Coordinates of C-alpha atoms and ligand atoms in Angstrom, one line a residue:
M86 CA -79.1 53.9 -25.0
T87 CA -78.1 50.7 -27.2
R88 CA -75.4 48.7 -25.8
R89 CA -72.3 48.3 -28.4
P90 CA -71.3 44.9 -29.4
P91 CA -68.1 43.7 -27.7
R92 CA -64.7 44.8 -29.4
A93 CA -62.1 42.7 -30.1
F94 CA -58.3 43.8 -31.0
V95 CA -56.5 41.2 -33.1
A96 CA -52.8 41.5 -34.2
G97 CA -49.9 39.2 -35.2
W98 CA -46.3 39.6 -35.3
M99 CA -44.3 36.2 -35.8
H100 CA -40.5 35.7 -36.1
E101 CA -38.6 32.6 -34.7
T102 CA -35.1 34.3 -34.2
N103 CA -32.1 32.3 -34.6
T104 CA -29.2 34.3 -33.5
F105 CA -26.7 32.0 -35.2
S106 CA -28.6 32.4 -38.5
P107 CA -26.8 34.0 -41.4
I108 CA -29.8 35.5 -42.8
P109 CA -30.4 39.1 -41.8
T110 CA -34.1 40.3 -40.6
S111 CA -35.7 43.7 -41.5
R112 CA -39.2 45.1 -41.7
E113 CA -39.1 44.0 -45.5
S114 CA -38.5 40.7 -44.6
F115 CA -42.2 40.5 -43.5
Q116 CA -43.6 42.1 -46.6
A117 CA -44.6 38.8 -48.3
A118 CA -46.9 37.6 -45.4
S119 CA -47.9 41.0 -43.9
Y120 CA -51.5 42.4 -43.9
R121 CA -52.3 46.0 -43.0
P122 CA -56.2 46.0 -42.8
E123 CA -58.1 49.2 -43.6
P124 CA -59.9 50.7 -40.3
G125 CA -63.4 49.2 -40.1
V126 CA -62.7 46.4 -42.9
F127 CA -61.5 43.1 -41.8
A128 CA -61.5 39.8 -44.1
P129 CA -58.4 37.7 -43.8
P130 CA -56.9 37.5 -47.3
A131 CA -55.8 34.0 -48.2
H132 CA -52.2 34.6 -48.0
I133 CA -52.1 35.3 -44.2
D134 CA -55.2 33.1 -43.3
T135 CA -53.1 30.5 -41.6
L136 CA -51.7 30.1 -38.2
G137 CA -55.1 30.1 -36.4
Y138 CA -55.4 33.9 -37.3
G139 CA -58.3 33.5 -40.2
H140 CA -60.2 31.1 -38.0
L141 CA -60.2 33.2 -34.8
A142 CA -61.2 36.0 -36.9
R143 CA -64.6 34.1 -38.1
L144 CA -65.4 32.9 -34.6
C145 CA -65.2 36.4 -33.3
Q146 CA -67.4 37.7 -36.4
Q147 CA -69.8 34.3 -35.8
A148 CA -70.2 35.4 -32.2
G149 CA -71.3 39.1 -33.3
I150 CA -67.7 40.6 -31.8
E151 CA -66.8 43.8 -33.5
L152 CA -63.3 43.1 -35.0
H153 CA -60.6 45.6 -35.0
A154 CA -57.4 44.2 -36.8
G155 CA -54.0 45.7 -36.5
L156 CA -50.9 44.5 -38.4
F157 CA -50.4 40.9 -39.0
A158 CA -46.9 40.0 -40.0
H159 CA -45.1 36.8 -40.5
T160 CA -41.7 35.8 -41.7
G161 CA -39.4 32.7 -41.8
P162 CA -36.7 32.3 -39.0
S163 CA -33.7 34.4 -39.4
A164 CA -31.3 36.5 -37.5
A165 CA -32.4 39.1 -34.8
M166 CA -33.9 42.3 -36.4
G167 CA -32.4 45.8 -35.9
A168 CA -33.6 48.0 -33.1
R169 CA -34.8 50.7 -35.5
D170 CA -37.2 48.3 -37.5
H171 CA -38.1 46.6 -34.2
A172 CA -39.4 49.9 -32.8
A173 CA -41.4 50.8 -36.0
M174 CA -43.4 47.7 -36.0
R175 CA -44.0 47.6 -32.3
A176 CA -45.3 51.2 -32.7
E177 CA -47.6 50.1 -35.6
I178 CA -49.4 47.5 -33.7
L179 CA -49.6 49.7 -30.7
A180 CA -51.1 52.3 -33.0
G181 CA -53.7 50.1 -34.2
L182 CA -54.4 49.2 -30.7
Q183 CA -55.0 52.8 -29.7
R184 CA -57.4 53.5 -32.8
A185 CA -59.5 50.2 -31.7
M186 CA -60.0 51.5 -28.1
P187 CA -61.9 50.8 -26.0
V188 CA -61.7 47.0 -26.7
D189 CA -63.1 44.3 -24.5
Q190 CA -60.4 41.5 -25.7
V191 CA -57.2 41.2 -27.3
Y192 CA -55.7 38.4 -29.4
L193 CA -52.0 38.1 -30.4
F194 CA -50.5 35.8 -32.7
M195 CA -46.6 35.4 -32.0
H196 CA -44.1 33.0 -32.1
G197 CA -42.4 33.4 -28.6
A198 CA -38.8 33.3 -29.5
Q199 CA -38.6 36.8 -31.1
I200 CA -35.4 38.8 -30.6
A201 CA -34.4 42.1 -31.9
Q202 CA -31.1 44.0 -31.5
G203 CA -31.6 45.2 -27.6
C204 CA -34.7 43.4 -27.0
D205 CA -34.2 39.8 -25.8
D206 CA -38.0 39.4 -25.4
V207 CA -40.3 41.0 -28.2
E208 CA -43.1 39.1 -26.9
G209 CA -43.1 40.1 -23.2
D210 CA -42.2 43.6 -24.2
L211 CA -45.2 44.1 -26.5
L212 CA -47.5 42.1 -24.1
A213 CA -46.5 44.7 -21.1
A214 CA -47.3 47.6 -23.7
V215 CA -50.7 46.3 -24.7
R216 CA -51.6 45.8 -20.8
A217 CA -50.4 49.2 -20.1
V218 CA -52.9 50.3 -23.1
V219 CA -55.9 48.2 -22.0
G220 CA -55.6 48.0 -18.2
P221 CA -55.7 45.2 -15.9
G222 CA -59.4 44.0 -16.6
V223 CA -59.2 43.2 -20.1
P224 CA -58.6 39.8 -21.4
V225 CA -55.4 39.7 -23.3
A226 CA -54.6 36.4 -24.9
V227 CA -51.4 35.2 -26.8
L228 CA -51.4 32.2 -29.1
L229 CA -47.7 31.0 -29.7
D230 CA -45.8 28.3 -31.4
L231 CA -44.7 25.2 -29.6
H232 CA -41.0 26.4 -30.0
A233 CA -41.8 29.5 -28.0
N234 CA -39.0 30.5 -25.3
I235 CA -41.4 31.6 -22.6
T236 CA -40.5 34.7 -20.3
P237 CA -41.8 35.9 -17.1
A238 CA -43.1 39.1 -18.7
M239 CA -45.2 37.3 -21.0
L240 CA -46.8 35.2 -18.4
C241 CA -47.4 38.4 -16.2
H242 CA -49.1 40.4 -18.8
A243 CA -50.9 37.8 -20.8
S244 CA -54.4 36.7 -19.2
F245 CA -53.8 33.3 -21.7
C246 CA -50.3 32.0 -22.9
V247 CA -51.5 29.1 -25.0
G248 CA -49.3 27.1 -27.6
C249 CA -50.0 24.6 -30.1
L250 CA -49.6 21.2 -29.0
E251 CA -48.4 19.4 -32.1
Y252 CA -45.1 19.5 -34.0
P253 CA -45.6 19.7 -37.1
H254 CA -48.2 22.4 -35.9
T255 CA -51.2 21.2 -37.2
D256 CA -53.4 22.1 -34.5
Y257 CA -53.5 26.1 -34.9
E258 CA -57.2 26.0 -35.6
D259 CA -57.9 23.7 -32.5
R260 CA -55.7 26.1 -30.2
A261 CA -57.4 29.3 -31.8
R262 CA -60.8 28.0 -30.8
H263 CA -59.4 26.9 -27.2
V264 CA -58.0 30.4 -26.9
F265 CA -61.4 31.9 -28.0
G266 CA -63.4 30.1 -25.6
L267 CA -61.2 31.1 -22.6
V268 CA -61.6 34.9 -23.4
Q269 CA -65.2 34.6 -23.5
R270 CA -65.7 32.7 -20.2
L271 CA -63.0 35.2 -18.7
R272 CA -65.1 38.4 -20.4
D273 CA -68.2 37.0 -19.0
G274 CA -66.7 36.5 -15.3
Q275 CA -67.1 32.8 -15.2
I276 CA -63.6 31.9 -14.5
R277 CA -60.4 33.6 -12.7
P278 CA -57.2 32.3 -14.8
H279 CA -54.3 31.7 -12.8
T280 CA -51.1 30.9 -14.5
Q281 CA -48.5 28.5 -13.3
A282 CA -45.2 27.5 -15.1
W283 CA -42.4 25.4 -14.6
R284 CA -39.0 26.1 -16.4
I285 CA -37.8 22.6 -17.9
P286 CA -34.0 23.3 -18.4
L287 CA -33.4 21.7 -21.7
V288 CA -33.5 22.4 -25.5
G289 CA -34.2 20.4 -28.5
I290 CA -36.5 19.6 -31.6
Y291 CA -38.9 16.9 -30.9
R292 CA -41.6 15.9 -33.2
T293 CA -45.0 14.9 -31.7
I294 CA -46.0 12.5 -34.3
D295 CA -44.5 9.4 -33.0
G296 CA -42.4 8.1 -30.1
P297 CA -42.6 9.2 -26.7
M298 CA -43.6 12.8 -27.4
K299 CA -46.9 11.6 -29.0
A300 CA -47.9 9.8 -26.0
F301 CA -47.1 12.9 -23.9
V302 CA -49.1 15.2 -26.1
E303 CA -52.0 12.7 -25.4
R304 CA -51.4 13.2 -21.4
L305 CA -51.4 16.8 -22.0
R306 CA -54.9 16.6 -23.8
T307 CA -56.3 14.4 -21.0
A308 CA -54.9 17.0 -18.6
H309 CA -57.3 19.5 -19.9
E310 CA -60.2 17.7 -18.3
A311 CA -58.9 17.6 -14.9
P312 CA -61.1 19.5 -12.3
G313 CA -59.9 23.3 -12.3
V314 CA -57.8 23.1 -15.5
L315 CA -58.4 25.6 -18.1
S316 CA -55.2 25.2 -20.3
V317 CA -52.2 23.2 -20.5
S318 CA -49.3 23.8 -22.9
A319 CA -45.7 22.4 -23.2
F320 CA -43.4 24.8 -24.9
H321 CA -40.2 23.1 -26.3
G322 CA -38.3 26.1 -26.7
F323 CA -36.2 27.3 -29.6
P324 CA -32.6 26.3 -29.1
L325 CA -31.1 28.4 -31.8
G326 CA -32.0 31.9 -29.9
D327 CA -29.0 32.5 -27.4
T328 CA -31.0 34.4 -24.6
P329 CA -31.4 33.9 -20.8
H330 CA -35.0 32.7 -21.6
T331 CA -34.0 30.0 -24.0
G332 CA -35.5 26.5 -23.1
A333 CA -38.5 24.5 -22.4
M334 CA -41.7 25.6 -20.3
L335 CA -44.8 23.7 -18.9
V336 CA -47.5 26.2 -18.7
L337 CA -50.8 25.5 -16.9
V338 CA -53.6 28.0 -16.3
S339 CA -56.0 27.1 -13.7
D340 CA -59.4 28.4 -12.8
G341 CA -58.4 30.0 -9.4
E342 CA -55.5 28.6 -7.3
S343 CA -55.6 25.1 -6.0
A344 CA -53.1 22.5 -4.7
A345 CA -54.6 20.0 -7.0
T346 CA -53.6 21.8 -10.2
A347 CA -50.1 22.9 -9.0
A348 CA -49.4 19.2 -8.2
L349 CA -50.9 18.1 -11.6
G350 CA -48.6 20.9 -13.4
S351 CA -45.7 19.6 -11.5
T352 CA -46.2 16.1 -12.5
L353 CA -46.6 17.1 -16.1
A354 CA -43.2 19.0 -15.9
Q355 CA -41.5 15.9 -14.8
D356 CA -43.1 13.8 -17.3
F357 CA -41.9 16.4 -19.9
I358 CA -38.4 15.8 -18.7
D359 CA -38.7 12.1 -18.6
T360 CA -40.3 12.0 -22.2
V361 CA -37.4 14.0 -23.6
L362 CA -34.7 11.7 -22.1
R363 CA -36.5 8.8 -23.6
I364 CA -36.1 10.3 -27.2
P365 CA -33.1 8.6 -29.2
A366 CA -30.7 11.1 -30.8
P367 CA -30.9 10.9 -34.7
P368 CA -28.2 9.6 -36.7
G369 CA -25.5 11.7 -38.6
L370 CA -25.3 12.2 -42.3
D371 CA -23.3 8.7 -43.2
A372 CA -25.4 6.8 -40.8
A373 CA -28.6 8.3 -42.1
L374 CA -27.6 7.6 -45.6
D375 CA -26.4 4.2 -44.9
D376 CA -30.2 3.6 -43.3
A377 CA -31.9 5.3 -46.4
L378 CA -30.1 3.4 -48.9
A379 CA -30.4 0.0 -47.4
G380 CA -32.7 -2.2 -49.2
D381 CA -34.2 -1.7 -52.7
E382 CA -37.5 -0.2 -52.1
G383 CA -38.5 3.5 -52.0
P384 CA -39.4 6.1 -51.7
V385 CA -37.5 6.7 -48.4
V386 CA -37.6 10.4 -47.5
L387 CA -34.8 11.7 -45.7
A388 CA -34.8 15.0 -43.8
D389 CA -31.9 17.3 -43.9
S390 CA -32.5 18.7 -40.6
G391 CA -29.2 20.7 -40.3
D392 CA -30.2 23.1 -43.2
N393 CA -33.9 23.5 -42.4
P394 CA -34.7 27.1 -43.6
G395 CA -37.6 27.0 -41.2
G396 CA -35.3 27.1 -38.2
G397 CA -33.2 30.0 -39.7
A398 CA -30.7 27.9 -42.0
A399 CA -29.7 29.1 -45.3
G400 CA -31.4 26.2 -47.2
D401 CA -28.4 26.3 -49.5
S402 CA -26.2 23.7 -48.1
T403 CA -24.6 21.0 -50.1
F404 CA -23.4 18.4 -47.5
V405 CA -26.2 15.8 -48.3
L406 CA -26.1 16.6 -52.0
E407 CA -22.3 16.3 -52.2
A408 CA -22.7 13.0 -50.5
L409 CA -25.3 11.5 -53.0
L410 CA -23.3 12.6 -55.9
Q411 CA -20.2 10.9 -54.4
R412 CA -22.1 7.8 -53.6
G413 CA -23.5 7.6 -57.3
V414 CA -27.0 7.8 -55.9
R415 CA -29.7 7.3 -58.8
N416 CA -33.4 8.1 -59.3
A417 CA -33.2 10.4 -56.2
A418 CA -35.0 13.9 -55.7
F419 CA -33.6 16.9 -53.8
G420 CA -35.2 20.1 -52.6
L421 CA -35.5 22.8 -52.0
L422 CA -31.9 24.1 -52.6
W423 CA -32.3 28.0 -52.1
D424 CA -29.9 29.1 -55.1
P425 CA -31.7 32.3 -56.8
V426 CA -28.7 32.7 -59.2
A427 CA -28.6 29.0 -60.3
A428 CA -32.7 29.1 -60.6
D429 CA -32.1 32.5 -62.7
F430 CA -29.5 30.8 -64.8
A431 CA -31.7 27.8 -65.5
H432 CA -34.5 30.1 -66.7
R433 CA -32.0 31.8 -69.1
A434 CA -30.9 28.6 -70.4
G435 CA -34.3 27.0 -70.9
E436 CA -36.1 23.8 -70.5
G437 CA -34.0 20.9 -72.0
A438 CA -30.5 23.0 -72.0
T439 CA -27.4 21.8 -70.5
L440 CA -25.3 24.1 -68.4
E441 CA -22.3 24.1 -66.2
L442 CA -23.5 25.5 -62.7
R443 CA -22.0 26.3 -59.5
L444 CA -24.6 25.0 -57.3
G445 CA -25.5 25.9 -53.5
G446 CA -23.0 26.3 -50.6
K447 CA -23.0 30.1 -51.0
V448 CA -24.4 31.7 -47.9
S449 CA -21.7 30.7 -44.9
A450 CA -19.3 28.3 -43.9
L451 CA -22.3 26.2 -42.6
S452 CA -23.6 25.8 -46.2
G453 CA -20.7 23.6 -47.2
R454 CA -18.9 23.9 -50.6
P455 CA -20.5 25.1 -53.6
L456 CA -20.7 22.1 -56.3
D457 CA -19.5 22.6 -59.7
V458 CA -21.9 20.3 -61.8
R459 CA -23.2 19.6 -65.2
A460 CA -27.0 20.1 -64.7
E461 CA -29.8 19.4 -67.6
V462 CA -32.9 22.0 -67.0
L463 CA -36.0 19.6 -66.7
C464 CA -38.3 22.4 -66.0
V465 CA -38.7 26.2 -65.1
R466 CA -41.6 27.8 -63.3
D467 CA -42.5 31.2 -61.9
D468 CA -45.7 30.3 -60.2
A469 CA -45.2 27.2 -58.3
R470 CA -46.4 27.0 -54.6
Q471 CA -46.7 24.8 -51.9
A472 CA -49.2 24.7 -49.0
W473 CA -47.9 25.2 -45.3
F474 CA -48.2 22.0 -43.5
A475 CA -49.3 20.4 -46.7
Q476 CA -53.0 21.7 -45.6
G477 CA -55.5 23.9 -47.4
E478 CA -54.7 26.1 -50.5
P479 CA -51.0 26.2 -51.6
R480 CA -50.4 29.6 -50.6
A481 CA -46.5 29.5 -50.5
R482 CA -44.7 30.9 -53.4
L483 CA -41.5 29.2 -54.4
G484 CA -40.3 32.3 -56.5
R485 CA -38.2 31.5 -59.8
S486 CA -37.8 27.7 -59.6
A487 CA -36.3 25.0 -61.8
A488 CA -35.8 21.2 -61.7
L489 CA -32.4 20.3 -62.5
R490 CA -31.0 16.8 -63.3
V491 CA -27.4 16.2 -62.1
Q492 CA -26.2 12.9 -62.5
G493 CA -28.9 10.7 -61.1
V494 CA -30.5 13.4 -58.7
D495 CA -33.2 15.8 -59.7
V496 CA -32.5 19.0 -57.9
I497 CA -35.4 21.6 -57.1
V498 CA -33.7 25.1 -56.9
N499 CA -35.8 28.2 -56.1
S500 CA -35.3 31.9 -55.1
E501 CA -37.9 32.2 -52.2
R502 CA -36.3 30.6 -49.2
Q503 CA -38.2 27.9 -47.5
Q504 CA -38.4 24.7 -45.9
V505 CA -40.4 21.9 -47.8
F506 CA -43.8 21.2 -46.4
D507 CA -45.7 19.7 -49.3
P508 CA -44.8 17.1 -52.3
R509 CA -45.9 20.2 -54.7
C510 CA -42.3 21.3 -54.2
F511 CA -41.5 18.4 -56.4
T512 CA -44.6 17.7 -58.6
E513 CA -44.9 21.4 -59.7
H514 CA -41.8 20.8 -61.6
G515 CA -42.8 17.3 -63.2
V516 CA -40.8 15.3 -60.5
D517 CA -42.8 12.7 -58.8
P518 CA -41.4 12.0 -55.4
A519 CA -43.6 8.7 -55.1
A520 CA -41.7 7.4 -57.9
R521 CA -38.2 7.9 -56.5
R522 CA -35.9 5.7 -54.5
L523 CA -34.9 8.4 -52.3
V524 CA -36.2 11.8 -51.6
V525 CA -34.3 14.4 -49.7
V526 CA -36.0 17.4 -48.2
K527 CA -34.7 20.7 -46.6
G528 CA -36.8 20.5 -43.2
S529 CA -37.0 18.7 -39.8
T530 CA -40.5 17.6 -39.2
H531 CA -43.1 19.9 -41.0
F532 CA -43.0 18.0 -44.1
V533 CA -44.2 14.9 -42.5
N534 CA -47.7 15.8 -43.1
G535 CA -47.2 15.9 -46.8
F536 CA -44.8 13.3 -47.3
A537 CA -45.8 10.3 -44.8
P538 CA -48.7 9.2 -47.2
L539 CA -46.1 8.5 -50.1
A540 CA -43.2 7.4 -48.2
R541 CA -42.1 3.9 -47.4
R542 CA -39.8 5.0 -44.7
I543 CA -38.9 8.5 -43.2
V544 CA -35.3 8.7 -42.0
Y545 CA -34.2 12.0 -39.7
C546 CA -30.7 13.0 -40.4
A547 CA -28.8 15.2 -38.0
S548 CA -27.1 16.8 -41.0
P549 CA -24.1 19.5 -40.8
G550 CA -25.5 23.1 -41.0
S551 CA -26.5 26.2 -39.2
L552 CA -29.7 24.3 -37.7
S553 CA -27.7 21.2 -36.6
L554 CA -29.3 19.3 -34.0
D555 CA -26.3 19.3 -31.8
P556 CA -26.2 22.5 -29.8
S557 CA -22.7 21.9 -28.7
L558 CA -21.5 23.3 -32.2
F559 CA -22.8 26.7 -31.2
D560 CA -21.1 29.4 -29.6
Y561 CA -23.6 29.9 -26.8
R562 CA -22.7 33.2 -24.6
R563 CA -26.2 34.2 -22.9
I564 CA -28.1 31.0 -22.4
R565 CA -28.7 30.0 -19.0
R566 CA -26.7 26.9 -17.8
P567 CA -26.6 24.0 -16.8
L568 CA -28.9 22.8 -19.9
Y569 CA -29.7 19.5 -21.2
P570 CA -27.9 18.1 -23.5
L571 CA -25.4 21.2 -23.7
D572 CA -23.9 20.0 -20.3
P573 CA -22.8 16.5 -20.6
G574 CA -23.9 14.7 -17.4
Y575 CA -26.4 17.0 -16.4
T576 CA -30.0 15.8 -15.6
P577 CA -32.6 18.4 -15.8
V578 CA -35.0 19.2 -12.9
A579 CA -38.2 21.1 -13.3
E580 CA -38.1 24.7 -11.6
P581 CA -41.5 26.4 -10.5
M582 CA -41.6 29.9 -12.0
V583 CA -42.5 33.0 -9.8
I584 CA -44.8 34.8 -11.6
H585 CA -46.4 38.2 -10.4
V586 CA -50.0 38.3 -11.0
G587 CA -51.1 41.5 -9.7
D588 CA -51.7 43.2 -12.7
R589 CA -53.1 40.5 -14.6
A590 CA -56.7 40.2 -15.9
G591 CA -59.1 38.1 -13.7
A592 CA -56.6 38.4 -10.7
P593 CA -58.1 39.3 -7.1
Ligands
LIG300 ZN1 -42.3 25.9 -34.4

């Protein structure tokens, strides 16, 4: 009898849920970045070959592992999905796993802050169900976003909970390779993974490309080399999901249990807190604009963080644009303003036309006022795209889009709501951000990879909006307190988690 090749099941379901978002979420929300492979056929198509998914699939195939793919579905951040659609997507993934059985290894791609109505912990719930299908001896790895809120169920049922280390998330492929290596070593009986975790009672958005967090990530990478350490992840948490699990977490996976790795994890957990406490708060709108407009040299790129669709905001807020028009700013570019009606009107009017428009400010009170403007249509497109993290091919469709000149500001409006990653958002419409005095992007950090090469300076603005960086603006009801910085005067202290290891793969 010939021995069958090892068999892997791979699936993905990724949604960062913002319980304060005005944007609803349904099964249809995932359509644009969904993939339902035919049984026995698997080649990740370009539109979902991202977030480490295609890379992991290729690693499996190169290693001669028989790949059985289930649903892969990804959508941008928005509100919690309804219970019926949650149950349907959960069942679809589990049905794919059942068809693939018996499997020797499981890889899940999930965000780690997904909430459905009636389920606070979509990831932990799915991992428990997957574990129940495959049994205790099969490696189950989950690759998560750095902004994951980690739960006890996730840590209990996954053999490996691994997150990307960088924000912008430019290291998904590295971490996919890391996870793949861990799973092979566990399958071959070379390691006995033991997961330890420390709850870090703070929430916030911390980029890793500069300042104290950059040095901390270097220390995390170094920690991977310590004896007995298999993997370390520092999850920043996602502050706009109102659940008891919301907050940061340090997760260390060691080979067996040892006092040395426990001490290292504890040290890194305190280091994580000390690092966050050293990060200065970003300026508000007026101070950020004063800073951005100081001096004559450009381009200065200003991040409209409070309305970042990449965190569940609408992307149609007008606070920054209104301030630019009031100040009479010229030679500026602004995008992406999510306004399908304005984009449609611009297409109907045609390039070169001038029209009176009511721009933005439509979705909720946190979108600000709509602006009644006179706009010249510079360019209209149906086929413009940008590249996620400004890496690789441009796969993200902007939808129906247009460049509009409003006083001295060229505004890019579009119909497919998304954050700005890539200067193509502007250049595809004939607007060269490198030649502008000021460029405003709706985003928090993911734009940096694409814009740092052209920006003289980047100014991060704590602008108003549904992704405000000030968590005290939100009506939290379920989040665990005390929590930094929600509770003035509170100094966070790392708290070891108790994880039940009895049913985890590799446990004695
Ligand atoms: Zn993230």
